[in-house]
Short mmCIF file of C-alpha atoms in Angstrom, two decimals:
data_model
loop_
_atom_site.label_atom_id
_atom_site.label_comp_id
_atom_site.label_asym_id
_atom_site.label_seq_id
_atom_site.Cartn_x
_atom_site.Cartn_y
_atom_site.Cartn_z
CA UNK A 2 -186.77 8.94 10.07
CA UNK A 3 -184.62 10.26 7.40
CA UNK A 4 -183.49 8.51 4.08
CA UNK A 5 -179.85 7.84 5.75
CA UNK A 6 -181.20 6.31 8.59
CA UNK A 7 -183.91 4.46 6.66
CA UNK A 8 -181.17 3.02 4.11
CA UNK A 9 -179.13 1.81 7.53
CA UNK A 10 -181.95 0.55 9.14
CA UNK A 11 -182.44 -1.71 6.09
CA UNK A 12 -179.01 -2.91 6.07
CA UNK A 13 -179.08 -3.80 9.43
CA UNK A 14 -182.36 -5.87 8.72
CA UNK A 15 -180.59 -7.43 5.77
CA UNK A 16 -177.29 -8.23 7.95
CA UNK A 17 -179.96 -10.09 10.47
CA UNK A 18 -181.63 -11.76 7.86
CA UNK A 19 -178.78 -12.96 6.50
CA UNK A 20 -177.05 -14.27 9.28
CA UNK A 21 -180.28 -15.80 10.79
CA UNK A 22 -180.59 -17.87 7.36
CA UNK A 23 -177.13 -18.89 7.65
CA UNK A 24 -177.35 -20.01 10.78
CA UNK A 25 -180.94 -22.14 10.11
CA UNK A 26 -179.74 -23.79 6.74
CA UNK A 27 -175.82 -23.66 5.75
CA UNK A 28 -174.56 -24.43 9.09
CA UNK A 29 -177.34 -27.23 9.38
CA UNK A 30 -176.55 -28.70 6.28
CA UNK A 31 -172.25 -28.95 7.42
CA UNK A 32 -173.37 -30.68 10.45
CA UNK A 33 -176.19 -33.07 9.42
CA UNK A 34 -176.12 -35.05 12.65
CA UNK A 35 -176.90 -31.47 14.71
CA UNK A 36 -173.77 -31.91 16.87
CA UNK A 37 -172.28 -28.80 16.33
CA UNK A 38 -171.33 -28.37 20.00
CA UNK A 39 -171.27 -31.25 22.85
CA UNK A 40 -173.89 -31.10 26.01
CA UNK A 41 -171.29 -29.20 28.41
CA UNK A 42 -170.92 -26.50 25.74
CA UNK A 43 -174.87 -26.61 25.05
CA UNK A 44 -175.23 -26.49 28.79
CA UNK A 45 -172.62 -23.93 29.48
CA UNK A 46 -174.45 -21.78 26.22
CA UNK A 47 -177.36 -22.16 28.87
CA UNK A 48 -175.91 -20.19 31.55
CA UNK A 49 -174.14 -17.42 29.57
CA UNK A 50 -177.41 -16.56 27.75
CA UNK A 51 -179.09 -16.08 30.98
CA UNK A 52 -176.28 -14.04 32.46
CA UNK A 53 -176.13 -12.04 29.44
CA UNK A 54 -180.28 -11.53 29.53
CA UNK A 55 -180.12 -9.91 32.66
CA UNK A 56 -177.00 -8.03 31.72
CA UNK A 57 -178.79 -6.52 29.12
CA UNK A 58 -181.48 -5.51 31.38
CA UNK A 59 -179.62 -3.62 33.99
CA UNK A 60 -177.99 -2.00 30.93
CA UNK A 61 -181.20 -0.78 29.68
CA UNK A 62 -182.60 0.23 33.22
CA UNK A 63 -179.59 2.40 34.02
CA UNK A 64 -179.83 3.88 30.82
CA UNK A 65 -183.16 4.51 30.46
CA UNK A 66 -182.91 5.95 34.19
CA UNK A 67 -180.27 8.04 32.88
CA UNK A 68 -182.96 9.51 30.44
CA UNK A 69 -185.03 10.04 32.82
CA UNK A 70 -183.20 12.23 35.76
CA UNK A 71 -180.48 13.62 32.95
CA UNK A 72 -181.91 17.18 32.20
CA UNK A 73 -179.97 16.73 28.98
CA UNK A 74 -180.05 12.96 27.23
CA UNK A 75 -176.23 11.34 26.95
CA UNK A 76 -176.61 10.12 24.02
CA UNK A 77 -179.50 8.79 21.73
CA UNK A 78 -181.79 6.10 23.00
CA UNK A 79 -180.76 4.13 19.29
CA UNK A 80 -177.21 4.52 21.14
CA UNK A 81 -178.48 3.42 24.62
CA UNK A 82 -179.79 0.21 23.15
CA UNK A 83 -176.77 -0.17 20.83
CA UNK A 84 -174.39 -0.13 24.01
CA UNK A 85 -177.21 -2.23 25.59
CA UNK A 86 -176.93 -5.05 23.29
CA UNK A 87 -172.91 -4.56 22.94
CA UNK A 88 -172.21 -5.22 26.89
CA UNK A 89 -174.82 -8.14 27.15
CA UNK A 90 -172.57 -10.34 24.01
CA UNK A 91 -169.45 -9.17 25.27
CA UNK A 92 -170.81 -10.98 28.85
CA UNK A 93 -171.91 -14.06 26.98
CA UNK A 94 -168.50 -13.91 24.58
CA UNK A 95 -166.53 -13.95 27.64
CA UNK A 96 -168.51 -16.54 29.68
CA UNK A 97 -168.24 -18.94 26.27
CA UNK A 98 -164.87 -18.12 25.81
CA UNK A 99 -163.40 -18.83 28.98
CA UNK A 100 -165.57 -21.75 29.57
CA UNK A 101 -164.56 -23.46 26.51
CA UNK A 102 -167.91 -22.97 24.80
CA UNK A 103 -167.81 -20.55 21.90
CA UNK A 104 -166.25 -22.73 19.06
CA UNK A 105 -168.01 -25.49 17.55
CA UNK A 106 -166.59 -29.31 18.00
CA UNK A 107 -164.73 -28.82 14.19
CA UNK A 108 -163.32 -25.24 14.99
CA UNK A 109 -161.29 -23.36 12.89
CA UNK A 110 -159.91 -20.88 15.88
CA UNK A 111 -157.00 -19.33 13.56
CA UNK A 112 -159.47 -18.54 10.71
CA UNK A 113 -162.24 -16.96 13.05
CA UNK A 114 -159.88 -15.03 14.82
CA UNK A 115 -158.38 -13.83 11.23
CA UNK A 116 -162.38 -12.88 10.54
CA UNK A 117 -162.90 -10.99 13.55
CA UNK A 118 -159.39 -8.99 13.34
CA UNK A 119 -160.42 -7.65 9.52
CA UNK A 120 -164.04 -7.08 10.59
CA UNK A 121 -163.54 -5.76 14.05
CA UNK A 122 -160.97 -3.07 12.15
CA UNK A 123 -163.17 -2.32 9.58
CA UNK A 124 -166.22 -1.49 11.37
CA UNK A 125 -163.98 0.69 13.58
CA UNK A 126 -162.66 2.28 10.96
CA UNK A 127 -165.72 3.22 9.82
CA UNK A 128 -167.58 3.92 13.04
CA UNK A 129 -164.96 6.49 13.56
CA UNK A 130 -165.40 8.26 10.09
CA UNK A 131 -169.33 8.86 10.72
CA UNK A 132 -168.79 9.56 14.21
CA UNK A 133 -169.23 13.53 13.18
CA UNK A 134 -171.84 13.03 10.59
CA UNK A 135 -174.08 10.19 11.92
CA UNK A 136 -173.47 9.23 15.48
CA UNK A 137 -176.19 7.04 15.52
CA UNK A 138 -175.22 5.09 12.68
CA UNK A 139 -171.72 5.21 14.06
CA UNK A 140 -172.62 3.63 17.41
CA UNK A 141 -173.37 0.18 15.84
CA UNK A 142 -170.18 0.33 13.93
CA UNK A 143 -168.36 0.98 16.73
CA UNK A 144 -170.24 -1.35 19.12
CA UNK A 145 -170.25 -4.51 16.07
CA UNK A 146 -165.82 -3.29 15.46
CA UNK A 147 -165.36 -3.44 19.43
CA UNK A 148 -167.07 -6.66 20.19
CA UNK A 149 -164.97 -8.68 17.27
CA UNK A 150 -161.80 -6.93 18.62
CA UNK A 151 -162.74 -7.74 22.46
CA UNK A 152 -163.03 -11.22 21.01
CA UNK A 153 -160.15 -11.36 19.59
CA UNK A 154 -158.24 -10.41 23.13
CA UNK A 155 -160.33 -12.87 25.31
CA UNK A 156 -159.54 -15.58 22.49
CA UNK A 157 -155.75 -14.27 22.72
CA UNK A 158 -155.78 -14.54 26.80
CA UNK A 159 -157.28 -18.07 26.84
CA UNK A 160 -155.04 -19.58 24.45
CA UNK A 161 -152.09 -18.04 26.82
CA UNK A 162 -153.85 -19.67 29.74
CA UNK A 163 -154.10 -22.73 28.12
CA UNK A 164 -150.55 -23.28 26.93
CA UNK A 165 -149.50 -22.28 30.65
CA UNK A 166 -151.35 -24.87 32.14
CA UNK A 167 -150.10 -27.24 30.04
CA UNK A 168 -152.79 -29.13 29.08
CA UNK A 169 -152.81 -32.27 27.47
CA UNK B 30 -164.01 -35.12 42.85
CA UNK B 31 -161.46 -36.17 40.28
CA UNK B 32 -161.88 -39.00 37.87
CA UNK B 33 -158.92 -40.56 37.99
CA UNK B 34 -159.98 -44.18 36.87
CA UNK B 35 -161.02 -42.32 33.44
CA UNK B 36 -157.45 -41.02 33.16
CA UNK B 37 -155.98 -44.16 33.62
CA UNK B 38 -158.10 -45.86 31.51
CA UNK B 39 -157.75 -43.68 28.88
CA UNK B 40 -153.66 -44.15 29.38
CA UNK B 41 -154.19 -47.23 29.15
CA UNK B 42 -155.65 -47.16 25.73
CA UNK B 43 -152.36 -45.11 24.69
CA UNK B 44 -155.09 -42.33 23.68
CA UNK B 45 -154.84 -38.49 24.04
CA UNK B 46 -158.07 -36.26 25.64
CA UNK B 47 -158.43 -35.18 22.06
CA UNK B 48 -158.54 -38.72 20.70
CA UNK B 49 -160.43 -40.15 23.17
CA UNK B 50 -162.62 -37.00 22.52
CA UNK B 51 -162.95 -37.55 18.59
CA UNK B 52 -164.11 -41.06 19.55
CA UNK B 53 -167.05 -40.12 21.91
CA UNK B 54 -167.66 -37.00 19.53
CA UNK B 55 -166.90 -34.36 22.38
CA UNK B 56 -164.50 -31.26 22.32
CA UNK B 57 -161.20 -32.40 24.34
CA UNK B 58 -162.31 -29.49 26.95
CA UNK B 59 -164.90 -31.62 28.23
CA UNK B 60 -162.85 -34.45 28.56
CA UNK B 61 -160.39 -32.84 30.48
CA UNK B 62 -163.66 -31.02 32.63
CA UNK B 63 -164.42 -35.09 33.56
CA UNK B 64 -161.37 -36.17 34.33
CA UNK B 65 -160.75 -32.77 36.54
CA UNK B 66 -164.05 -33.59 37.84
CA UNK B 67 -165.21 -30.17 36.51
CA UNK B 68 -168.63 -31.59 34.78
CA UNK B 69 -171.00 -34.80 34.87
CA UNK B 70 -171.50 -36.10 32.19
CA UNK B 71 -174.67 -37.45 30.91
CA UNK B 72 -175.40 -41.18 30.89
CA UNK B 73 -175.53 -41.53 26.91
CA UNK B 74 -171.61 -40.06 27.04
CA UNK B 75 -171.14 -42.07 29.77
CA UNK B 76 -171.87 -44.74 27.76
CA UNK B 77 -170.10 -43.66 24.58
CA UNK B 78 -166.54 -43.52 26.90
CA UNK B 79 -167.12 -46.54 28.66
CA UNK B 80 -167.37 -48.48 25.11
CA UNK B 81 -164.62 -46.44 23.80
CA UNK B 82 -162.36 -48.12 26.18
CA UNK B 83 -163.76 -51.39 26.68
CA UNK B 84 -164.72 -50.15 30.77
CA UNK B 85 -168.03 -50.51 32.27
CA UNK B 86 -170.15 -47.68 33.75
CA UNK B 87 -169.22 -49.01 37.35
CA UNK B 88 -165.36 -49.29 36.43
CA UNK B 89 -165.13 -45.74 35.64
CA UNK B 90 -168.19 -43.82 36.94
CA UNK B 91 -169.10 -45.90 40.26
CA UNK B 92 -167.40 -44.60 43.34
CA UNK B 93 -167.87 -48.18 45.40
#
């Protein structure tokens, strides 16, 4: 492992770290009471965590089949797992999305979706830039700057949906 | 099946799904998912509805 990747790898620990904390205390501590979503979105959570489980792996079968009959590897198995991970939340995005399960009960849709449009372009900016240099490092870039973006379109095509329908 | 006697209770009332929903502490998807008939609720938001519009569990969740 070289120094680049080592100093990556340790952001991307940090970055988990970080949001894992968040998630256990300063979220807690907004919603005191725990109710952050109601039992259908808890339930419907459920479902698109197990959907996405498997998703991720038939993505990681396939690829590491891939490895194994390609006489030449597609790409590197930090990449594979990258991609992996990147299909199995896009599945559980779109499942919580559409199901009316992926904001909390005190949303603030038009800020998130502000969030995800800077991040999403920023992490695609810079996946892109490494792309020649570091494709590994790259890949996780590109996966974290698609994902945001592919949120930002399934958020876009439900609230369409929703003002067609008309709902109350 | 649809839950119609919800939705006219709730008219009743005068309230919106997203009132109706800030009163039972609910997103107003998953009032809309009862009254479509979409979900099943648990009894303890059973409950909460049924006191926030002065119904009983039979009046709006008993098919007779």
């Amino acid at each position: 492992m070289n120094d680049t990747f080592g100093g990556f790898a340790l952001g991307l620990i940090s970055v988990l770290f970080v949001g894992i904390m968040v998630k256990l205390f300063v979220r807690r501590r907004m919603n005191p009471d725990g109710r952050e979503y109601d039992e259908r979105q808890i339930a419907v959570q459920g479902k698109a965590y197990k959907i996405s489980y498997f998703t991720l792996l038939i993505a990681l079968t396939v690829g590491g089949l891939l490895f194994g009959f390609e006489g030449k590897a597609v790409c590197s198995p930090f990449t594979l797992v990258m991609i992996s991970m990147a299909l199995s939340l896009g599945v559980f995005i779109t499942i919580c999305i559409f199901k009316d399960a992926y904001f909390a009960l005190r949303p603030q849709r038009k800020n998130m979706l502000i969030l995800f449009l800077i991040l999403g372009g920023i992490n695609l900016f810079a996946g892109f830039r490494r792309l020649g240099d570091s494709p590994e490092t790259a890949a996780v870039s590109l996966c974290a700057g698609g994902l945001l973006l592919y949120a930002c379109i399934i958020i876009g095509i439900k609230t369409l949906l929703e003002r067609k329908a008309g709902d109350e | 099946m649809k839950n119609l006697k919800l939705k006219a209770a709730r008219a009743a009332k005068d309230l919106t799904q997203q009132q109706l929903a800030d009163l039972v502490n609910v997103s107003r998807q998953t009032i809309n998912a009862i009254e479509k008939g979409e979900y099943n609720p648990t009894i303890r938001l059973c409950v909460s509805i049924c006191r926030a519009l002065d119904k009983t569990l039979d009046e709006l969740f008993w098919d007779v």
